[in-house]
mmCIF file of C-alpha atoms and ligand atoms in Angstrom:
data_model
loop_
_atom_site.group_PDB
_atom_site.id
_atom_site.type_symbol
_atom_site.label_atom_id
_atom_site.label_comp_id
_atom_site.label_asym_id
_atom_site.label_seq_id
_atom_site.Cartn_x
_atom_site.Cartn_y
_atom_site.Cartn_z
ATOM 1 C CA MET P 21 0.323 0.095 0.230
ATOM 2 C CA THR P 22 1.291 3.077 -1.050
ATOM 3 C CA GLN P 23 1.805 5.768 2.374
ATOM 4 C CA GLN P 24 -1.581 7.749 2.755
ATOM 5 C CA PRO P 25 -2.046 10.984 4.570
ATOM 6 C CA LYS P 26 -2.080 10.413 8.345
ATOM 7 C CA ILE P 27 -4.847 11.861 9.331
ATOM 8 C CA ILE P 28 -7.969 12.125 12.788
ATOM 9 C CA ILE P 29 -10.857 10.510 11.038
ATOM 10 C CA ALA P 30 -14.345 11.269 13.808
ATOM 11 C CA ILE P 31 -17.481 9.491 13.919
ATOM 12 C CA ASP P 32 -20.549 9.830 15.833
ATOM 13 C CA GLY P 33 -24.014 9.697 15.152
ATOM 14 C CA TYR P 34 -26.857 7.272 17.154
ATOM 15 C CA SER P 35 -26.602 3.925 18.813
ATOM 16 C CA SER P 36 -26.446 0.956 16.257
ATOM 17 C CA THR P 37 -25.778 3.481 13.142
ATOM 18 C CA GLY P 38 -22.642 0.617 12.301
ATOM 19 C CA LYS P 39 -20.200 3.166 13.121
ATOM 20 C CA SER P 40 -17.708 0.980 14.706
ATOM 21 C CA SER P 41 -17.797 -1.405 12.191
ATOM 22 C CA PHE P 42 -17.731 1.258 9.382
ATOM 23 C CA ALA P 43 -15.269 2.542 11.324
ATOM 24 C CA LYS P 44 -12.978 -0.785 11.692
ATOM 25 C CA LEU P 45 -12.925 -1.333 8.293
ATOM 26 C CA ILE P 46 -11.859 2.352 7.088
ATOM 27 C CA ALA P 47 -8.794 1.420 9.758
ATOM 28 C CA GLU P 48 -7.958 -2.237 7.730
ATOM 29 C CA ARG P 49 -8.295 -0.169 4.712
ATOM 30 C CA LEU P 50 -5.670 3.280 5.842
ATOM 31 C CA GLY P 51 -3.629 1.322 8.235
ATOM 32 C CA TYR P 52 -4.735 3.273 10.746
ATOM 33 C CA ILE P 53 -5.627 2.988 14.234
ATOM 34 C CA HIS P 54 -9.820 2.203 15.274
ATOM 35 C CA LEU P 55 -10.866 3.416 18.937
ATOM 36 C CA ASP P 56 -14.040 2.855 19.877
ATOM 37 C CA SER P 57 -15.166 5.234 22.362
ATOM 38 C CA GLY P 58 -18.334 3.575 23.537
ATOM 39 C CA ALA P 59 -16.425 0.612 24.449
ATOM 40 C CA LEU P 60 -14.761 2.694 27.325
ATOM 41 C CA TYR P 61 -17.489 3.810 28.785
ATOM 42 C CA ARG P 62 -18.803 -0.252 28.569
ATOM 43 C CA ALA P 63 -15.457 -1.244 29.984
ATOM 44 C CA VAL P 64 -16.084 1.578 32.897
ATOM 45 C CA THR P 65 -19.703 0.602 33.243
ATOM 46 C CA LEU P 66 -18.609 -3.652 33.632
ATOM 47 C CA TYR P 67 -16.297 -2.181 36.065
ATOM 48 C CA GLY P 68 -18.899 -0.231 38.117
ATOM 49 C CA LEU P 69 -21.195 -3.493 37.796
ATOM 50 C CA ARG P 70 -18.488 -6.111 39.624
ATOM 51 C CA LYS P 71 -17.345 -3.372 42.245
ATOM 52 C CA GLY P 72 -20.530 -2.930 43.345
ATOM 53 C CA ALA P 73 -20.915 0.628 42.406
ATOM 54 C CA ILE P 74 -24.432 -0.302 40.133
ATOM 55 C CA ALA P 75 -26.425 -2.394 41.686
ATOM 56 C CA ASP P 76 -30.058 -2.849 41.927
ATOM 57 C CA GLY P 77 -31.513 -0.530 38.994
ATOM 58 C CA LYS P 78 -28.930 2.786 40.722
ATOM 59 C CA ILE P 79 -25.327 4.378 39.857
ATOM 60 C CA ASN P 80 -23.434 5.603 42.798
ATOM 61 C CA GLU P 81 -22.115 8.297 41.275
ATOM 62 C CA GLU P 82 -19.508 8.495 44.269
ATOM 63 C CA ALA P 83 -18.027 4.936 44.235
ATOM 64 C CA LEU P 84 -17.841 5.096 40.670
ATOM 65 C CA VAL P 85 -15.658 8.106 40.208
ATOM 66 C CA ALA P 86 -13.756 6.582 43.274
ATOM 67 C CA LEU P 87 -13.046 3.588 41.060
ATOM 68 C CA LEU P 88 -12.033 5.247 37.989
ATOM 69 C CA PRO P 89 -7.889 6.613 39.185
ATOM 70 C CA GLU P 90 -7.661 2.234 39.323
ATOM 71 C CA ILE P 91 -9.333 1.496 35.712
ATOM 72 C CA GLU P 92 -6.902 0.419 33.485
ATOM 73 C CA VAL P 93 -8.553 0.187 30.184
ATOM 74 C CA SER P 94 -7.001 -0.322 26.177
ATOM 75 C CA GLN P 95 -8.200 -1.291 22.913
ATOM 76 C CA ARG P 96 -5.668 -4.094 20.808
ATOM 77 C CA PRO P 97 -7.574 -3.322 19.277
ATOM 78 C CA ASP P 98 -10.532 -5.505 21.479
ATOM 79 C CA THR P 99 -11.615 -4.084 24.704
ATOM 80 C CA TYR P 100 -9.305 -4.864 27.734
ATOM 81 C CA LEU P 101 -10.036 -4.072 31.466
ATOM 82 C CA PHE P 102 -6.918 -4.308 32.653
ATOM 83 C CA ASP P 103 -5.664 -7.387 31.544
ATOM 84 C CA GLU P 104 -9.126 -8.974 30.264
ATOM 85 C CA ASN P 105 -10.484 -9.575 27.253
ATOM 86 C CA VAL P 106 -14.075 -7.570 27.241
ATOM 87 C CA GLU P 107 -15.581 -7.115 23.840
ATOM 88 C CA GLY P 108 -17.907 -9.613 24.451
ATOM 89 C CA LEU P 109 -19.210 -8.652 28.221
ATOM 90 C CA ILE P 110 -19.640 -4.750 27.859
ATOM 91 C CA ARG P 111 -22.352 -5.542 24.926
ATOM 92 C CA GLN P 112 -24.664 -7.364 27.010
ATOM 93 C CA MET P 113 -27.847 -5.453 28.122
ATOM 94 C CA GLU P 114 -27.128 -5.351 31.496
ATOM 95 C CA VAL P 115 -23.892 -3.044 30.371
ATOM 96 C CA SER P 116 -25.980 -1.410 27.703
ATOM 97 C CA SER P 117 -28.889 -0.213 30.056
ATOM 98 C CA TYR P 118 -26.351 1.486 32.186
ATOM 99 C CA VAL P 119 -24.066 2.593 29.780
ATOM 100 C CA SER P 120 -25.831 5.774 29.059
ATOM 101 C CA PRO P 121 -25.825 7.179 32.243
ATOM 102 C CA VAL P 122 -22.638 6.266 33.240
ATOM 103 C CA SER P 123 -21.462 8.662 30.491
ATOM 104 C CA ALA P 124 -23.329 11.248 31.683
ATOM 105 C CA ILE P 125 -20.937 11.641 34.966
ATOM 106 C CA PRO P 126 -19.074 13.904 34.117
ATOM 107 C CA PRO P 127 -15.553 12.724 35.215
ATOM 108 C CA VAL P 128 -16.436 9.082 33.858
ATOM 109 C CA ARG P 129 -15.965 11.748 30.872
ATOM 110 C CA VAL P 130 -12.960 13.303 31.847
ATOM 111 C CA PHE P 131 -11.139 9.756 32.203
ATOM 112 C CA VAL P 132 -13.015 8.473 29.019
ATOM 113 C CA ASP P 133 -11.138 11.432 26.673
ATOM 114 C CA ASP P 134 -7.995 11.248 28.809
ATOM 115 C CA ASN P 135 -7.235 8.087 27.424
ATOM 116 C CA LEU P 136 -8.863 8.568 23.944
ATOM 117 C CA HIS P 137 -5.675 10.994 23.887
ATOM 118 C CA LYS P 138 -3.216 8.882 24.512
ATOM 119 C CA MET P 139 -4.257 5.623 23.002
ATOM 120 C CA ALA P 140 -4.212 8.880 19.580
ATOM 121 C CA ALA P 141 -1.050 10.095 19.593
ATOM 122 C CA GLY P 142 0.615 10.319 16.730
ATOM 123 C CA GLY P 143 -2.271 10.269 14.496
ATOM 124 C CA GLY P 144 -3.921 8.254 11.957
ATOM 125 C CA VAL P 145 -6.620 7.008 13.708
ATOM 126 C CA VAL P 146 -10.761 6.628 13.131
ATOM 127 C CA MET P 147 -12.291 6.914 16.256
ATOM 128 C CA ASP P 148 -16.022 6.516 16.582
ATOM 129 C CA GLY P 149 -18.725 7.736 19.270
ATOM 130 C CA ARG P 150 -21.236 10.568 20.367
ATOM 131 C CA ASP P 151 -18.904 13.553 20.506
ATOM 132 C CA ILE P 152 -15.631 13.256 18.667
ATOM 133 C CA GLY P 153 -15.697 15.591 16.454
ATOM 134 C CA THR P 154 -17.150 18.268 19.058
ATOM 135 C CA THR P 155 -15.227 17.681 22.318
ATOM 136 C CA VAL P 156 -12.971 14.978 21.733
ATOM 137 C CA PHE P 157 -11.189 15.709 18.324
ATOM 138 C CA PRO P 158 -12.749 18.858 17.559
ATOM 139 C CA ASN P 159 -10.058 19.485 15.336
ATOM 140 C CA ALA P 160 -10.240 16.593 13.773
ATOM 141 C CA GLU P 161 -9.364 16.591 9.283
ATOM 142 C CA LEU P 162 -12.501 14.606 8.623
ATOM 143 C CA LYS P 163 -15.825 14.555 10.732
ATOM 144 C CA ILE P 164 -18.449 12.546 9.594
ATOM 145 C CA PHE P 165 -21.980 12.055 11.718
ATOM 146 C CA MET P 166 -23.960 8.733 10.939
ATOM 147 C CA GLN P 167 -27.548 8.267 11.182
ATOM 148 C CA ALA P 168 -30.547 5.942 9.891
ATOM 149 C CA ASP P 169 -34.201 5.088 10.584
ATOM 150 C CA ASP P 170 -34.533 4.030 14.453
ATOM 151 C CA LEU P 171 -36.674 0.692 13.178
ATOM 152 C CA VAL P 172 -33.714 -0.878 10.546
ATOM 153 C CA ARG P 173 -30.717 0.480 13.656
ATOM 154 C CA ALA P 174 -32.550 -1.899 16.371
ATOM 155 C CA MET P 175 -32.715 -5.160 13.617
ATOM 156 C CA ARG P 176 -29.368 -4.660 12.972
ATOM 157 C CA ARG P 177 -28.784 -4.716 16.487
ATOM 158 C CA TYR P 178 -31.148 -7.570 17.399
ATOM 159 C CA LYS P 179 -29.150 -9.858 15.055
ATOM 160 C CA GLU P 180 -25.855 -9.167 16.598
ATOM 161 C CA THR P 181 -27.133 -10.178 20.553
ATOM 162 C CA THR P 182 -26.500 -12.893 22.167
ATOM 163 C CA ASP P 183 -28.967 -13.161 25.144
ATOM 164 C CA PRO P 184 -31.794 -15.052 24.427
ATOM 165 C CA GLY P 185 -33.850 -13.258 26.852
ATOM 166 C CA THR P 186 -33.586 -10.405 24.702
ATOM 167 C CA THR P 187 -36.753 -9.138 22.592
ATOM 168 C CA PHE P 188 -36.497 -6.847 19.446
ATOM 169 C CA ILE P 189 -38.898 -4.003 21.410
ATOM 170 C CA ASP P 190 -36.429 -4.652 24.120
ATOM 171 C CA VAL P 191 -33.623 -3.825 21.409
ATOM 172 C CA LEU P 192 -35.653 -0.966 19.922
ATOM 173 C CA HIS P 193 -36.365 1.255 23.464
ATOM 174 C CA ASN P 194 -33.065 0.972 24.968
ATOM 175 C CA LEU P 195 -31.875 2.700 21.629
ATOM 176 C CA ARG P 196 -34.816 5.016 21.517
ATOM 177 C CA ASP P 197 -33.687 5.793 25.257
ATOM 178 C CA ARG P 198 -30.070 5.963 24.787
ATOM 179 C CA ASP P 199 -30.653 8.285 21.897
ATOM 180 C CA LEU P 200 -32.827 10.793 24.459
ATOM 181 C CA ARG P 201 -30.639 10.579 26.918
ATOM 182 C CA ASP P 202 -27.315 11.266 25.239
ATOM 183 C CA SER P 203 -28.685 14.369 22.904
ATOM 184 C CA THR P 204 -30.533 15.435 25.801
ATOM 185 C CA ARG P 205 -27.591 15.581 28.127
ATOM 186 C CA GLU P 206 -26.048 18.917 29.272
ATOM 187 C CA VAL P 207 -22.077 17.393 29.319
ATOM 188 C CA SER P 208 -21.191 16.901 25.485
ATOM 189 C CA PRO P 209 -24.156 15.908 24.341
ATOM 190 C CA LEU P 210 -24.592 14.083 21.095
ATOM 191 C CA ARG P 211 -24.987 16.334 18.470
ATOM 192 C CA LYS P 212 -23.479 17.263 14.231
ATOM 193 C CA ALA P 213 -20.615 19.494 14.824
ATOM 194 C CA ASP P 214 -21.138 22.250 12.107
ATOM 195 C CA ASP P 215 -18.564 20.903 10.063
ATOM 196 C CA ALA P 216 -19.475 17.305 9.854
ATOM 197 C CA ILE P 217 -20.599 15.776 6.776
ATOM 198 C CA VAL P 218 -24.093 13.502 6.959
ATOM 199 C CA LEU P 219 -24.158 10.226 5.977
ATOM 200 C CA ASP P 220 -27.166 8.351 6.701
ATOM 201 C CA ASN P 221 -26.898 4.167 5.808
ATOM 202 C CA THR P 222 -30.706 3.880 6.190
ATOM 203 C CA CYS P 223 -30.287 2.159 2.478
ATOM 204 C CA MET P 224 -27.062 1.987 2.422
ATOM 205 C CA THR P 225 -24.627 -1.437 3.095
ATOM 206 C CA MET P 226 -21.118 -1.268 3.981
ATOM 207 C CA GLU P 227 -20.011 -1.169 1.031
ATOM 208 C CA ASP P 228 -21.539 1.251 -0.342
ATOM 209 C CA GLU P 229 -20.222 3.651 2.403
ATOM 210 C CA MET P 230 -16.809 2.382 1.631
ATOM 211 C CA GLU P 231 -17.464 3.479 -1.457
ATOM 212 C CA TRP P 232 -18.346 6.323 -1.115
ATOM 213 C CA LEU P 233 -15.419 7.738 1.881
ATOM 214 C CA VAL P 234 -13.028 6.580 -0.750
ATOM 215 C CA ALA P 235 -14.030 8.911 -3.301
ATOM 216 C CA LEU P 236 -14.384 11.507 -0.132
ATOM 217 C CA LEU P 237 -10.874 10.900 0.486
ATOM 218 C CA ASN P 238 -9.546 10.761 -2.571
ATOM 219 C CA GLU P 239 -11.084 13.654 -4.234
ATOM 220 C CA LYS P 240 -10.620 15.977 -0.879
ATOM 221 C CA TYR P 241 -7.847 14.577 1.532
ATOM 222 C CA GLY P 242 -4.691 13.357 -1.190
ATOM 223 C CA PHE P 243 -5.644 9.777 -0.724
ATOM 224 C CA SER P 244 -5.047 7.543 -3.517
ATOM 225 C CA LEU P 245 -6.943 4.296 -2.507
HETATM 226 O O1 LIG Q 4 -21.496 3.410 20.718
HETATM 227 P P1 LIG Q 4 -22.138 2.723 22.249
HETATM 228 O O2 LIG Q 4 -23.542 2.107 21.541
HETATM 229 O O3 LIG Q 4 -20.962 1.081 22.534
HETATM 230 O O4 LIG Q 4 -21.934 3.751 23.304
HETATM 231 C C1 LIG Q 4 -22.345 3.429 24.395
HETATM 232 C C2 LIG Q 4 -22.946 4.642 25.207
HETATM 233 O O5 LIG Q 4 -21.822 5.992 25.769
HETATM 234 C C3 LIG Q 4 -24.060 5.603 24.229
HETATM 235 O O6 LIG Q 4 -25.055 4.659 25.180
HETATM 236 C C4 LIG Q 4 -23.104 7.066 24.739
HETATM 237 C C5 LIG Q 4 -21.971 6.541 25.488
HETATM 238 N N1 LIG Q 4 -20.777 7.406 24.631
HETATM 239 C C6 LIG Q 4 -20.561 8.512 24.724
HETATM 240 O O7 LIG Q 4 -21.275 9.397 25.878
HETATM 241 N N2 LIG Q 4 -19.614 9.583 23.867
HETATM 242 C C7 LIG Q 4 -18.948 8.794 23.330
HETATM 243 N N3 LIG Q 4 -17.944 9.609 22.715
HETATM 244 C C8 LIG Q 4 -18.931 7.436 22.733
HETATM 245 C C9 LIG Q 4 -19.814 6.792 23.851
#
């Protein structure tokens, strides 16, 4: 592969729009690092559950924040909590049902952002989340904002779920609830950065998305893909 420019690509958008899968594919194609910021919020949530700071439907914010200094998270590219690969565990419904309120706690956001900045040092990164283009990397060279019809998104997520007791309606409610919480919270709410390009993939395949991106990188960013 010829040497390509090393830019930062920020991909934000609603839950289950396929941000991470698209980001992973882009990283493979460009030889970039992929960072999934939502996975870090999920890892913090999993640790909070294990340590009892999250229990019986409640989040003890003070207890959770007190745990942050001891947490070690990394992406290699799977997500690790200390030396344990938690990529599967963090996708389970229990974590999904707490992760949005956990991500609204300001010190948790600082913790995740610090980790993202450390892991992204050097550029050549594609990072996905909710506030990458607005807060984490406001100077990212390319910002993409992904959206899609919510029934289509819920069906995609439902097909991936490994919890036998989870119904399509559970997934749809969780997704709508997270969209609302993520876009209305006080700190770093989900919103399109003014300079982000909208990608609505309701009727697109991943191949269509890649084709769209390759054309954009070649025409506007000096890539030769
Ligand atoms: O992308 P995801 O569904 O794995 O993200 C899990 C949660 O983390 C999501 O409900 C909102 C939160 N999140 C966030 O607040 N900011 C980010 N940059 C990424 C995720």
